[in-house]
N, CA and C of each residue as an Amber inpcrd file, in Angstrom:
protein
   156
 -56.0740000  28.1830000 -38.3380000 -55.6150000  27.2640000 -37.3340000
 -55.1540000  25.9580000 -37.9650000 -55.9110000  25.4740000 -38.9520000
 -55.5320000  24.2200000 -39.5910000 -54.2020000  24.3370000 -40.3160000
 -53.9990000  25.4540000 -40.9990000 -52.7350000  25.6360000 -41.7200000
 -51.5530000  25.7030000 -40.7680000 -51.7130000  26.3850000 -39.6440000
 -50.6440000  26.4520000 -38.6420000 -50.3750000  25.0640000 -38.0820000
 -51.4190000  24.3040000 -37.7960000 -51.2660000  22.9480000 -37.2850000
 -50.4670000  22.0750000 -38.2540000 -50.8040000  22.1300000 -39.5280000
 -50.0830000  21.3310000 -40.5220000 -48.6380000  21.7900000 -40.6310000
 -48.4150000  23.0910000 -40.7040000 -47.0490000  23.5910000 -40.8340000
 -46.1950000  23.2080000 -39.6340000 -46.7260000  23.3420000 -38.4300000
 -45.9480000  23.0290000 -37.2360000 -45.7620000  21.5230000 -37.0450000
 -46.6940000  20.7290000 -37.5340000 -46.6170000  19.2850000 -37.3570000
 -45.8380000  18.6080000 -38.4780000 -46.1440000  18.9630000 -39.7230000
 -45.5800000  18.2430000 -40.8660000 -44.5840000  19.0610000 -41.6710000
 -44.6150000  20.3790000 -41.5350000 -43.6830000  21.2150000 -42.2690000
 -44.3320000  21.9530000 -43.4190000 -43.6510000  22.9610000 -43.8980000
 -44.1940000  23.8440000 -44.9290000 -44.4380000  23.1290000 -46.2570000
 -43.6610000  22.0910000 -46.5450000 -43.8360000  21.3670000 -47.8040000
 -45.2230000  20.7480000 -47.9290000 -45.8840000  20.4980000 -46.8160000
 -47.2170000  19.8880000 -46.8420000 -48.3200000  20.9080000 -47.1040000
 -47.9990000  22.1790000 -47.1360000 -49.0240000  23.2090000 -47.3320000
 -49.2930000  23.4500000 -48.8130000 -49.5970000  22.3980000 -49.5330000
 -49.9490000  22.4820000 -50.9520000 -51.2580000  21.7210000 -51.1620000
 -51.9890000  22.0330000 -52.2320000 -53.2360000  21.3060000 -52.5040000
 -53.0160000  19.8070000 -52.7190000 -51.8030000  19.4140000 -53.1210000
 -51.5310000  17.9960000 -53.3310000 -51.4990000  17.2150000 -52.0260000
 -51.0930000  17.8570000 -50.9270000 -50.9160000  17.1590000 -49.6560000
 -51.9190000  17.5530000 -48.5800000 -52.5180000  18.7160000 -48.6850000
 -53.3940000  19.2020000 -47.6270000 -54.6720000  19.7580000 -48.2220000
 -55.7970000  19.3170000 -47.6870000 -57.0790000  19.9140000 -48.0680000
 -57.9550000  20.0040000 -46.8290000 -58.6350000  21.0920000 -46.6910000
 -59.5370000  21.2790000 -45.5560000 -60.7130000  20.3270000 -45.6670000
 -61.1330000  19.7910000 -44.5430000 -62.2740000  18.9050000 -44.5310000
 -61.9250000  17.4420000 -44.7090000 -60.6640000  17.1240000 -44.8390000
 -60.2660000  15.7270000 -44.9780000 -60.5050000  15.0230000 -43.6450000
 -61.4110000  14.0750000 -43.6300000 -61.8140000  13.4750000 -42.3600000
 -60.7040000  12.6670000 -41.7050000 -59.8140000  12.1150000 -42.4840000
 -58.7520000  11.2940000 -41.9000000 -57.4210000  12.0280000 -41.8000000
 -57.4040000  13.3090000 -42.1200000 -56.1440000  14.0560000 -42.1100000
 -55.4850000  14.0550000 -40.7370000 -56.2370000  14.3130000 -39.6970000
 -55.6580000  14.3650000 -38.3590000 -55.0170000  13.0290000 -37.9910000
 -55.7200000  11.9330000 -38.2250000 -55.1410000  10.6250000 -37.9260000
 -53.8620000  10.3950000 -38.7280000 -53.8810000  10.7580000 -39.9970000
 -52.6900000  10.5700000 -40.8270000 -51.5050000  11.3620000 -40.2860000
 -51.7380000  12.6090000 -39.9150000 -50.6670000  13.4400000 -39.3680000
 -50.1430000  12.8770000 -38.0460000 -51.0640000  12.4480000 -37.1860000
 -50.6450000  11.8980000 -35.9020000 -49.8870000  10.5810000 -36.0750000
 -50.3190000   9.7420000 -37.0190000 -49.6080000   8.4840000 -37.2580000
 -48.2100000   8.7380000 -37.8130000 -48.0810000   9.7250000 -38.7060000
 -46.7610000  10.0590000 -39.2400000 -45.8490000  10.6070000 -38.1490000
 -46.4070000  11.4250000 -37.2980000 -45.6230000  11.9830000 -36.1920000
 -45.1630000  10.8820000 -35.2280000 -46.0450000   9.9260000 -34.9370000
 -45.6970000   8.7910000 -34.0950000 -44.5970000   7.9510000 -34.7490000
 -44.7000000   7.7620000 -36.0680000 -43.6800000   6.9850000 -36.7810000
 -42.3320000   7.6800000 -36.7130000 -42.3140000   8.9850000 -36.8760000
 -41.0560000   9.7310000 -36.7850000 -40.4570000   9.6440000 -35.3830000
 -41.3060000   9.6420000 -34.3660000 -40.8280000   9.6250000 -32.9840000
 -40.3910000   8.2390000 -32.5270000 -41.1130000   7.1890000 -32.9790000
 -40.8480000   5.8520000 -32.4390000 -40.3210000   4.8650000 -33.4670000
 -40.4620000   5.1880000 -34.7520000 -40.0380000   4.2680000 -35.7980000
 -41.1040000   3.2540000 -36.1790000 -42.3080000   3.3580000 -35.6080000
 -43.3710000   2.4160000 -35.9450000 -44.7090000   3.1540000 -36.0340000
 -45.6150000   2.5780000 -36.7900000 -46.9570000   3.1320000 -36.9230000
 -47.8690000   2.5860000 -35.8430000 -48.7480000   3.4220000 -35.3490000
 -49.8350000   2.9690000 -34.4860000 -51.0530000   2.7610000 -35.3740000
 -52.0150000   1.9850000 -34.9200000 -53.2350000   1.7900000 -35.6850000
 -54.0350000   3.0690000 -35.7720000 -54.8210000   3.2410000 -36.8420000
 -55.5910000   4.4740000 -37.0090000 -56.5910000   4.7030000 -35.8900000
 -57.0530000   3.6500000 -35.2280000 -58.0070000   3.8430000 -34.1430000
 -57.3210000   4.1880000 -32.8210000 -55.9910000   4.2460000 -32.8200000
 -55.2450000   4.6190000 -31.6200000 -55.4630000   6.0910000 -31.2820000
 -55.7160000   6.9300000 -32.2600000 -55.8180000   8.3750000 -32.0500000
 -57.2680000   8.8490000 -31.9720000 -57.9900000   8.8030000 -33.0670000
 -59.3780000   9.2740000 -33.1000000 -60.2090000   8.3480000 -33.9410000
 -61.5050000   8.3900000 -33.7270000 -62.4430000   7.6600000 -34.5700000
 -63.4050000   8.6470000 -35.1780000 -63.6880000   8.4830000 -36.4670000
 -64.6370000   9.3630000 -37.1460000 -66.0430000   8.9000000 -36.8930000
């Protein structure tokens, strides 16, 4: 599920050990912030999405 989520959200290039690792606590926030930046041209704060 995580691999599909990354591929559909960020693209196949992110499916490498350099960019994606399971268990990364801030990975979801990073992906969501990048997606927001692509959609709106600006970053939202990390606490806008989830808190660990």
